[in-house]
Short mmCIF file of N, CA and C in Angstrom, two decimals:
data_model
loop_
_atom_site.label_atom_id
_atom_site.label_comp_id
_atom_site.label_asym_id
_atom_site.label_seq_id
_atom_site.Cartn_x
_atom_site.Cartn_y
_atom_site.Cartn_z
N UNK A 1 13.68 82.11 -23.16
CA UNK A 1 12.67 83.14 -23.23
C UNK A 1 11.47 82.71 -22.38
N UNK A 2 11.07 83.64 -21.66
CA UNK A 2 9.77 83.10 -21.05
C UNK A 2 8.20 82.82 -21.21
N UNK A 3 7.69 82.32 -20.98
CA UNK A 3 6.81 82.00 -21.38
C UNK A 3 5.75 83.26 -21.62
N UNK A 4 5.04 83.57 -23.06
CA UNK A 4 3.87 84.51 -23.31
C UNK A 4 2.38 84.15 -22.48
N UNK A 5 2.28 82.81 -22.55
CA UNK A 5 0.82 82.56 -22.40
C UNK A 5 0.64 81.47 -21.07
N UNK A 6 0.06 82.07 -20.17
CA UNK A 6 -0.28 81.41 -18.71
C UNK A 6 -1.75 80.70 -18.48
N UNK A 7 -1.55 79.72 -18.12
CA UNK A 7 -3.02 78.95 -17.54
C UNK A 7 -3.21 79.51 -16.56
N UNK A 8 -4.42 79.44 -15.10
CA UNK A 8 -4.60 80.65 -14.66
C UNK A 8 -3.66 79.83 -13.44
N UNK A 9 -4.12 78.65 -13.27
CA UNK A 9 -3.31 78.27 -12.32
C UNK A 9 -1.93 78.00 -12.31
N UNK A 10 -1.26 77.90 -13.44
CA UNK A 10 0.01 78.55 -13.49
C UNK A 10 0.88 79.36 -13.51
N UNK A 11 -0.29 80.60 -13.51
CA UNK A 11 0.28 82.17 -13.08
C UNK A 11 0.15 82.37 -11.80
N UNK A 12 -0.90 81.27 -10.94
CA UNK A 12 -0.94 81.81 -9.34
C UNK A 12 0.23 80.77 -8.92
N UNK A 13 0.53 79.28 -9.52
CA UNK A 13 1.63 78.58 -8.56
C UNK A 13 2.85 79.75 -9.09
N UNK A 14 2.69 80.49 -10.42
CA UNK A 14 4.53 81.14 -10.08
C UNK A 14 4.78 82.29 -9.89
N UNK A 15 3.33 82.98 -9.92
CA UNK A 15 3.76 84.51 -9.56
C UNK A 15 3.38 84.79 -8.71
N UNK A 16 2.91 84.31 -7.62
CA UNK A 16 2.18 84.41 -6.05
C UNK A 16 3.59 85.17 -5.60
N UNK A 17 3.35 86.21 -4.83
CA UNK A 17 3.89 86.74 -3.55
C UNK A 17 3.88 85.65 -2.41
N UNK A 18 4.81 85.30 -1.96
CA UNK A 18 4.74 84.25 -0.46
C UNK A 18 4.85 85.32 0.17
N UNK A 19 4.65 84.84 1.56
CA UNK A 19 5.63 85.04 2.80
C UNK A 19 6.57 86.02 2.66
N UNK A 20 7.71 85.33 2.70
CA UNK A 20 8.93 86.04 2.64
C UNK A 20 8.55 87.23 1.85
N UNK A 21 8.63 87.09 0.46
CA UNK A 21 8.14 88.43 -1.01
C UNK A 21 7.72 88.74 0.14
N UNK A 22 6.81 89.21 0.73
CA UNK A 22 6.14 90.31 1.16
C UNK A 22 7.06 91.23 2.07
N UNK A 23 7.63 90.74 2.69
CA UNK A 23 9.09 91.03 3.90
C UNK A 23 9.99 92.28 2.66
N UNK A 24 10.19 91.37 1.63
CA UNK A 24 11.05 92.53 0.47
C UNK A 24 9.98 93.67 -0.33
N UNK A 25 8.62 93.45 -0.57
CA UNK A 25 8.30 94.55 -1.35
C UNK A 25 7.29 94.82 -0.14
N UNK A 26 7.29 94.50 1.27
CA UNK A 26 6.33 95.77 1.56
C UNK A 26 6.72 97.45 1.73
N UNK A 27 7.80 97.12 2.05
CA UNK A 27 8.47 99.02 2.26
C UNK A 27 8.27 99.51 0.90
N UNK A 28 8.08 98.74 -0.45
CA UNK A 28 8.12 99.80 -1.35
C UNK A 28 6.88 100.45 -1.99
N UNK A 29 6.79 100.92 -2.81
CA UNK A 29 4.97 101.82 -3.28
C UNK A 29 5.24 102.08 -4.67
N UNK A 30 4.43 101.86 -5.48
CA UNK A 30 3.91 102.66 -6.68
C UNK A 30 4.74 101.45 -7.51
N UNK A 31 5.40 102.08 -8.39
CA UNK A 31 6.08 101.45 -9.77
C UNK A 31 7.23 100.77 -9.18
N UNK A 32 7.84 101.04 -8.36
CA UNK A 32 8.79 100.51 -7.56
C UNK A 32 8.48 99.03 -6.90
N UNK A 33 7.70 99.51 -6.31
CA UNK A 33 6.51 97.55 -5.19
C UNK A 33 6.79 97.03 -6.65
N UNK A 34 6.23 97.39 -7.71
CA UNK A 34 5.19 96.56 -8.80
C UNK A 34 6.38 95.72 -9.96
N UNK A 35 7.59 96.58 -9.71
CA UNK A 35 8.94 96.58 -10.79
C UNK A 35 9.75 95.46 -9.92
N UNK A 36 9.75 95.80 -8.91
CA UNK A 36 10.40 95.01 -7.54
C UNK A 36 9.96 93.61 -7.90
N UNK A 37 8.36 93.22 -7.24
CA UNK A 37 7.44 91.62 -7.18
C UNK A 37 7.86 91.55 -8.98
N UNK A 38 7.79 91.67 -9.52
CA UNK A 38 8.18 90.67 -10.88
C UNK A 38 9.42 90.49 -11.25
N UNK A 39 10.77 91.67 -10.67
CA UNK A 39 11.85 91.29 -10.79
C UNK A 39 12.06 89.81 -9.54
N UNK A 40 11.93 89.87 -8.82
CA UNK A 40 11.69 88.63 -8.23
C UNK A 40 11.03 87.14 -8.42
N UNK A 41 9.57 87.54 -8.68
CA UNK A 41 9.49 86.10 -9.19
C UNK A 41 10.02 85.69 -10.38
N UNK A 42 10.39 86.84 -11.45
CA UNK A 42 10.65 86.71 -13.05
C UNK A 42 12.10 85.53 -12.40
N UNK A 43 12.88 86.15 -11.69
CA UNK A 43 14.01 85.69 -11.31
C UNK A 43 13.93 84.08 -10.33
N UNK A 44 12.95 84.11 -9.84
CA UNK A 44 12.84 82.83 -9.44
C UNK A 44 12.62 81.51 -10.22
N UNK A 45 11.94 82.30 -11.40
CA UNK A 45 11.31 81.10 -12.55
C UNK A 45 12.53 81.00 -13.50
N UNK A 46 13.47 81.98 -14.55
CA UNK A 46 14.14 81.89 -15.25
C UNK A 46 15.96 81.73 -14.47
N UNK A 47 16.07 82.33 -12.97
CA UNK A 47 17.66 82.04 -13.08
C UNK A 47 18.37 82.85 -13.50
N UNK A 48 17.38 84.62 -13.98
CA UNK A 48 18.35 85.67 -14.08
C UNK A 48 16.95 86.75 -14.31
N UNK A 49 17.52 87.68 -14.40
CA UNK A 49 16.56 89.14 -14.27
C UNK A 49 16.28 89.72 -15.92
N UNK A 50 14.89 90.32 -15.91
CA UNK A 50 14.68 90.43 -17.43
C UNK A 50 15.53 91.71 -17.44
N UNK A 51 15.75 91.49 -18.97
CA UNK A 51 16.83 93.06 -19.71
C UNK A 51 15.90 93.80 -19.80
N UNK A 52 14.71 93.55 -20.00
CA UNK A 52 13.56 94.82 -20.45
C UNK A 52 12.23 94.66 -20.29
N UNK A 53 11.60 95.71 -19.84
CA UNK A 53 10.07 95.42 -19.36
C UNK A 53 9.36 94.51 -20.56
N UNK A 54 9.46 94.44 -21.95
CA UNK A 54 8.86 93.78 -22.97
C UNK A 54 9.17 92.31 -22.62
N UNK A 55 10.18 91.76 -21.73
CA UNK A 55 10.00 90.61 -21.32
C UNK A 55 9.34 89.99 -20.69
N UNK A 56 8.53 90.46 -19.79
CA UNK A 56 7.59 90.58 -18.47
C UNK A 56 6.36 89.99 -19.27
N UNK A 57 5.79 88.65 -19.26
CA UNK A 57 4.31 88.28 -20.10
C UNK A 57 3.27 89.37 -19.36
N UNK A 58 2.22 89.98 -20.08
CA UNK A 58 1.36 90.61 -19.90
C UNK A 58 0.60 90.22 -18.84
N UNK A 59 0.32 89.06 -18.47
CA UNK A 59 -0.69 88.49 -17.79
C UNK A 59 0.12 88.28 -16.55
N UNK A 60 1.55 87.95 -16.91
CA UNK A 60 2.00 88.35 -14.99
C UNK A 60 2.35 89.83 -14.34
N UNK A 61 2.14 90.80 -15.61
CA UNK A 61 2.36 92.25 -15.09
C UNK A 61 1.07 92.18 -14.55
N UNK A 62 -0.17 91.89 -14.94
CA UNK A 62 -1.40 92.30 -14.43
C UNK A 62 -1.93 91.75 -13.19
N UNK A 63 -1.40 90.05 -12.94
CA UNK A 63 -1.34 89.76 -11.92
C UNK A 63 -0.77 90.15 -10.84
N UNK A 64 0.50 90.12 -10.69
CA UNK A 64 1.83 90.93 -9.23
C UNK A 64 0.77 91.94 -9.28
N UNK A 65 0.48 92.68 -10.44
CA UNK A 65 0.02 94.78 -10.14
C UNK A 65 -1.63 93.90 -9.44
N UNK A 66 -2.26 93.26 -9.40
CA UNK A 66 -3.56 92.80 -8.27
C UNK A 66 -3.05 92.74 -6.89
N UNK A 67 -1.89 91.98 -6.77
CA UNK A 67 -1.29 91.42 -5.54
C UNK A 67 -0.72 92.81 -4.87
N UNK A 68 -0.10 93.33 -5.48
CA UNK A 68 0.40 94.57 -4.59
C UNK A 68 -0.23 95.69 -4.87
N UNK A 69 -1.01 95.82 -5.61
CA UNK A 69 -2.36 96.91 -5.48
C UNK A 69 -1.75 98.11 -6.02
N UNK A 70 -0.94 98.01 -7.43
CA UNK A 70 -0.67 99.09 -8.36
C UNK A 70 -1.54 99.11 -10.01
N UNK A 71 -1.30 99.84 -10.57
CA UNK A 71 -1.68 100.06 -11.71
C UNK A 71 -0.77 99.56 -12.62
N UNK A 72 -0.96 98.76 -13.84
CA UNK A 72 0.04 97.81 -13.85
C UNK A 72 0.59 98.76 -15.06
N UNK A 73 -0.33 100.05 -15.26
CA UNK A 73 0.44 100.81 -16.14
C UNK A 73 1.51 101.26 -15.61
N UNK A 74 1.26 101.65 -14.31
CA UNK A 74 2.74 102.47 -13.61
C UNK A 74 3.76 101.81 -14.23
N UNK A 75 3.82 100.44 -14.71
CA UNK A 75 5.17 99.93 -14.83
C UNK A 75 6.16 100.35 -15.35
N UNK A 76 5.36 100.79 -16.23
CA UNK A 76 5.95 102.07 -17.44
C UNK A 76 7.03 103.28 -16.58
N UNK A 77 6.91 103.30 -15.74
CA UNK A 77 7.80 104.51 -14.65
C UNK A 77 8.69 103.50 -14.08
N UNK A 78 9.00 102.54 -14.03
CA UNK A 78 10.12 101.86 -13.61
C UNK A 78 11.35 101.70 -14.14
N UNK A 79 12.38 102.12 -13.32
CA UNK A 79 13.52 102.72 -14.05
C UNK A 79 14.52 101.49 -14.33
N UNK A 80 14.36 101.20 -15.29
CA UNK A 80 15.49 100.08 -15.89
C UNK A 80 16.70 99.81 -15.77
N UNK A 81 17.30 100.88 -15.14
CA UNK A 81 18.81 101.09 -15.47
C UNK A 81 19.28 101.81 -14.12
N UNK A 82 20.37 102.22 -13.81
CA UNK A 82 20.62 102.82 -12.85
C UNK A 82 20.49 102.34 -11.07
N UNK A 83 20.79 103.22 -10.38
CA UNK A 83 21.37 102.57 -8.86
C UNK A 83 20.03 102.00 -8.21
N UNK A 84 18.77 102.11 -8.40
CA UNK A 84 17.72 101.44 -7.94
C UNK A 84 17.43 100.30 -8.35
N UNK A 85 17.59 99.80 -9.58
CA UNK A 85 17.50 98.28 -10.16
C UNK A 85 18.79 97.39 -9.42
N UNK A 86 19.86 98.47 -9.61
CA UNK A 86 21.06 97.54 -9.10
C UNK A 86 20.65 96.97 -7.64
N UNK A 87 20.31 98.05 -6.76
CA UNK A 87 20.35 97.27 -5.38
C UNK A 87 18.97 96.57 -5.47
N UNK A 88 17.58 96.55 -6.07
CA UNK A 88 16.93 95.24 -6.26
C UNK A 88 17.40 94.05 -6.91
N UNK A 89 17.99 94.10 -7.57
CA UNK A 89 18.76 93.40 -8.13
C UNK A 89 19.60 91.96 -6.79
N UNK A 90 20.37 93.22 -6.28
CA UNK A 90 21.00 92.85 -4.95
C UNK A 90 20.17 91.94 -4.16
N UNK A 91 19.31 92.81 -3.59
CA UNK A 91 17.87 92.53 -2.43
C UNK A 91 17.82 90.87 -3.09
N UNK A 92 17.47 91.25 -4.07
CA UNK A 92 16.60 89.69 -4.97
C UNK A 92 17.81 88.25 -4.63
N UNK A 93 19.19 88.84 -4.94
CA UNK A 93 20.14 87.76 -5.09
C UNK A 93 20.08 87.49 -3.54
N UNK A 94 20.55 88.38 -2.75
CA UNK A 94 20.51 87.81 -1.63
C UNK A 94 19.54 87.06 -0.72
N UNK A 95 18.39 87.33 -0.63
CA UNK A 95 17.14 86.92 -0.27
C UNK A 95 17.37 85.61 -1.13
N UNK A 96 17.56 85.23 -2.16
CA UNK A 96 17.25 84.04 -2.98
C UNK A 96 18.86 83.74 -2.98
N UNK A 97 19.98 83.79 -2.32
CA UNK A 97 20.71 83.06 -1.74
C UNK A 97 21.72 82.53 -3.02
N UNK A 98 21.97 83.62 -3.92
CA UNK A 98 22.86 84.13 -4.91
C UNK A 98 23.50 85.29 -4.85
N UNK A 99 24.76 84.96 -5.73
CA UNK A 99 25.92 86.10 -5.69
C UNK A 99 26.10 86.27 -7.48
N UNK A 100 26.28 87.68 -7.57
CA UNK A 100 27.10 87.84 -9.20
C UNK A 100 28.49 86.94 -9.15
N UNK A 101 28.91 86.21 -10.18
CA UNK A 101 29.72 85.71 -10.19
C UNK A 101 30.68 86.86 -10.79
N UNK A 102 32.02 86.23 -10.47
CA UNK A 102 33.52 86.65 -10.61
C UNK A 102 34.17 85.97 -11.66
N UNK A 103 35.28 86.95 -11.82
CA UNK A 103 36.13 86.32 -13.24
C UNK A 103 36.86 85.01 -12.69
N UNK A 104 36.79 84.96 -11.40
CA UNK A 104 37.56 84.03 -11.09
C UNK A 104 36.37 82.59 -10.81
N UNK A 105 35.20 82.69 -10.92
CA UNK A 105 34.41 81.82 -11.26
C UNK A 105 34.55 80.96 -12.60
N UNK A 106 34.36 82.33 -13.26
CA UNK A 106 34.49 81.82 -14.95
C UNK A 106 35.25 81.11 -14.84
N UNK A 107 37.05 81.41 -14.37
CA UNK A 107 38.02 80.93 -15.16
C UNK A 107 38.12 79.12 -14.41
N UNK A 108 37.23 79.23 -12.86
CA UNK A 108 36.73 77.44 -12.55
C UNK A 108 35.99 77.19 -13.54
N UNK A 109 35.14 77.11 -13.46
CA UNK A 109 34.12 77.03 -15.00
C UNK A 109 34.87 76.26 -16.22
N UNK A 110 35.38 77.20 -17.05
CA UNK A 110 36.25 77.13 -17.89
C UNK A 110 37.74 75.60 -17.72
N UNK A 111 37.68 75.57 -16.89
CA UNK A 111 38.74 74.75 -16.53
C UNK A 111 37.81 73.57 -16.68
N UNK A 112 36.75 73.71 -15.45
CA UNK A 112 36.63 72.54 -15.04
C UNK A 112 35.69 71.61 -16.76
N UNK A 113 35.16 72.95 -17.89
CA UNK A 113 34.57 71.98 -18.98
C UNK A 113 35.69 71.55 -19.56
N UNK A 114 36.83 72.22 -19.77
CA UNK A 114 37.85 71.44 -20.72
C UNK A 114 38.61 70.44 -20.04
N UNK A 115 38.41 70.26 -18.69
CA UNK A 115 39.11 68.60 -18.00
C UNK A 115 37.47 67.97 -18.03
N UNK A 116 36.30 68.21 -18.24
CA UNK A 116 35.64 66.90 -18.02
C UNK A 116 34.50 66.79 -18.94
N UNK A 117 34.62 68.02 -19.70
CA UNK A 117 33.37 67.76 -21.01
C UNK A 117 34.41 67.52 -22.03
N UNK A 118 35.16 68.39 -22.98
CA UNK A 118 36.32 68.69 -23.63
C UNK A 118 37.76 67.66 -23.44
N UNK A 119 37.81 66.71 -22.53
CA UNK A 119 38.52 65.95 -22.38
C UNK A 119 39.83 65.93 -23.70
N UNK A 120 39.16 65.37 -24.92
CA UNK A 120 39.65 65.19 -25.75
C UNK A 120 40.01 66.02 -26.94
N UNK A 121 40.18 67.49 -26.47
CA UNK A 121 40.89 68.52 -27.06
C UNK A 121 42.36 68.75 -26.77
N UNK A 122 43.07 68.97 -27.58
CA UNK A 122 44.49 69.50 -27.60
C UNK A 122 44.49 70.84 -28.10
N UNK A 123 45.85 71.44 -28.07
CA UNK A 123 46.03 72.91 -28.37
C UNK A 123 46.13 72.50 -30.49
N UNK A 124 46.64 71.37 -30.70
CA UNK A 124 46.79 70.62 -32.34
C UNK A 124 45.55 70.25 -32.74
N UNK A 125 44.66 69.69 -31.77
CA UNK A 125 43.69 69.05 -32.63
C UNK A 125 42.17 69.37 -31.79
N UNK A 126 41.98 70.90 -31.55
CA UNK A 126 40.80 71.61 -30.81
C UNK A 126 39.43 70.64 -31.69
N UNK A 127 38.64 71.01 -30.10
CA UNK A 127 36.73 70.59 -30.85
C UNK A 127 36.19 71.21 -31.78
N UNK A 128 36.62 72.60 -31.41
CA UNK A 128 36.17 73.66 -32.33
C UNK A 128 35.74 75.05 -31.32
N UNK A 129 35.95 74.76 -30.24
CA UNK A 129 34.97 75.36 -29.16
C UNK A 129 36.01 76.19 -28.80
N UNK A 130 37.29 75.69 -28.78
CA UNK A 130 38.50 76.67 -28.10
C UNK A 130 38.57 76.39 -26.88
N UNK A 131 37.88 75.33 -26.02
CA UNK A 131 37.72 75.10 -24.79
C UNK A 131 39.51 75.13 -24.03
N UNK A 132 40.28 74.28 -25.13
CA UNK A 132 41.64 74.06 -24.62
C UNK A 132 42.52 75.50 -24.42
N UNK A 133 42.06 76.13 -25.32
CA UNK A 133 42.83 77.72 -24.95
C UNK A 133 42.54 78.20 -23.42
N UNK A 134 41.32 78.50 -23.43
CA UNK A 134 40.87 78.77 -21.88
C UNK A 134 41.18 78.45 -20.35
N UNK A 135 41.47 76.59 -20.72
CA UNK A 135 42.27 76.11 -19.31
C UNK A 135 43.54 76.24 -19.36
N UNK A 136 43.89 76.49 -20.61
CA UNK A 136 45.22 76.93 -20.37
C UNK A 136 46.47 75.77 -21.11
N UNK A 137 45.57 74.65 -21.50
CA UNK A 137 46.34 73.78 -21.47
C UNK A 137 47.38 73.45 -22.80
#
């Protein structure tokens, strides 16, 4: 979960717009710019995108909405769901040099904890985790 409460200089080292950010949210305007810059940095700091605007700490909605010069009420008009989040979504992974993973990720994943965390599971005498079902073994 992310953090509620920001020091001031820890809201400018993580929610600053760089460089680049600016390259991705200058074409956009209004609730869109403002929904955009926090799906991004939100995603730079945690390693995945918030499920819902109530995740967003107050104090970095108000900050990004200074930086890109919205009303940080607009946020409220930002559409959560549907084909515009998806391709920011996109924009964000690619620019930050991530892909959605595949089932065929998982099932490396999966393999690779039950040969080197799980070692010592059998299909007779499981951890508890079920790890051994998964690789198959």
């Amino acid at each position: 979960m992310v953090r509620r409460e920001w020091e001031p200089e820890e809201l400018i080292a993580a929610w600053t717009l760089l460089d680049g950010d600016w390259e991705l949210v200058g074409n956009k305007t209004g609730a869109t710019r403002l929904g955009f810059g926090l799906l991004l940095k939100f995603f730079e700091l945690e390693g995945r995108f918030p499920r819902h605007v109530g995740e967003l700490p107050k104090a970095a909605v108000d900050y990004v909405a200074g930086q890109v010069k919205v009303d940080p009420a607009l946020l409220a008009e930002y559409d959560w769901s549907g084909r515009s989040i998806e391709r920011h979504r996109a924009q964000v992974r690619e620019a930050l040099g991530f892909r959605e993973s595949t089932r065929a990720d998982e099932d490396v994943l999966a393999e690779w904890l039950a040969d080197k965390i799980c070692r010592w599971c059998s299909p007779m005498r499981g951890c508890g985790r079920r790890c051994w079902r998964v690789a198959g073994v």
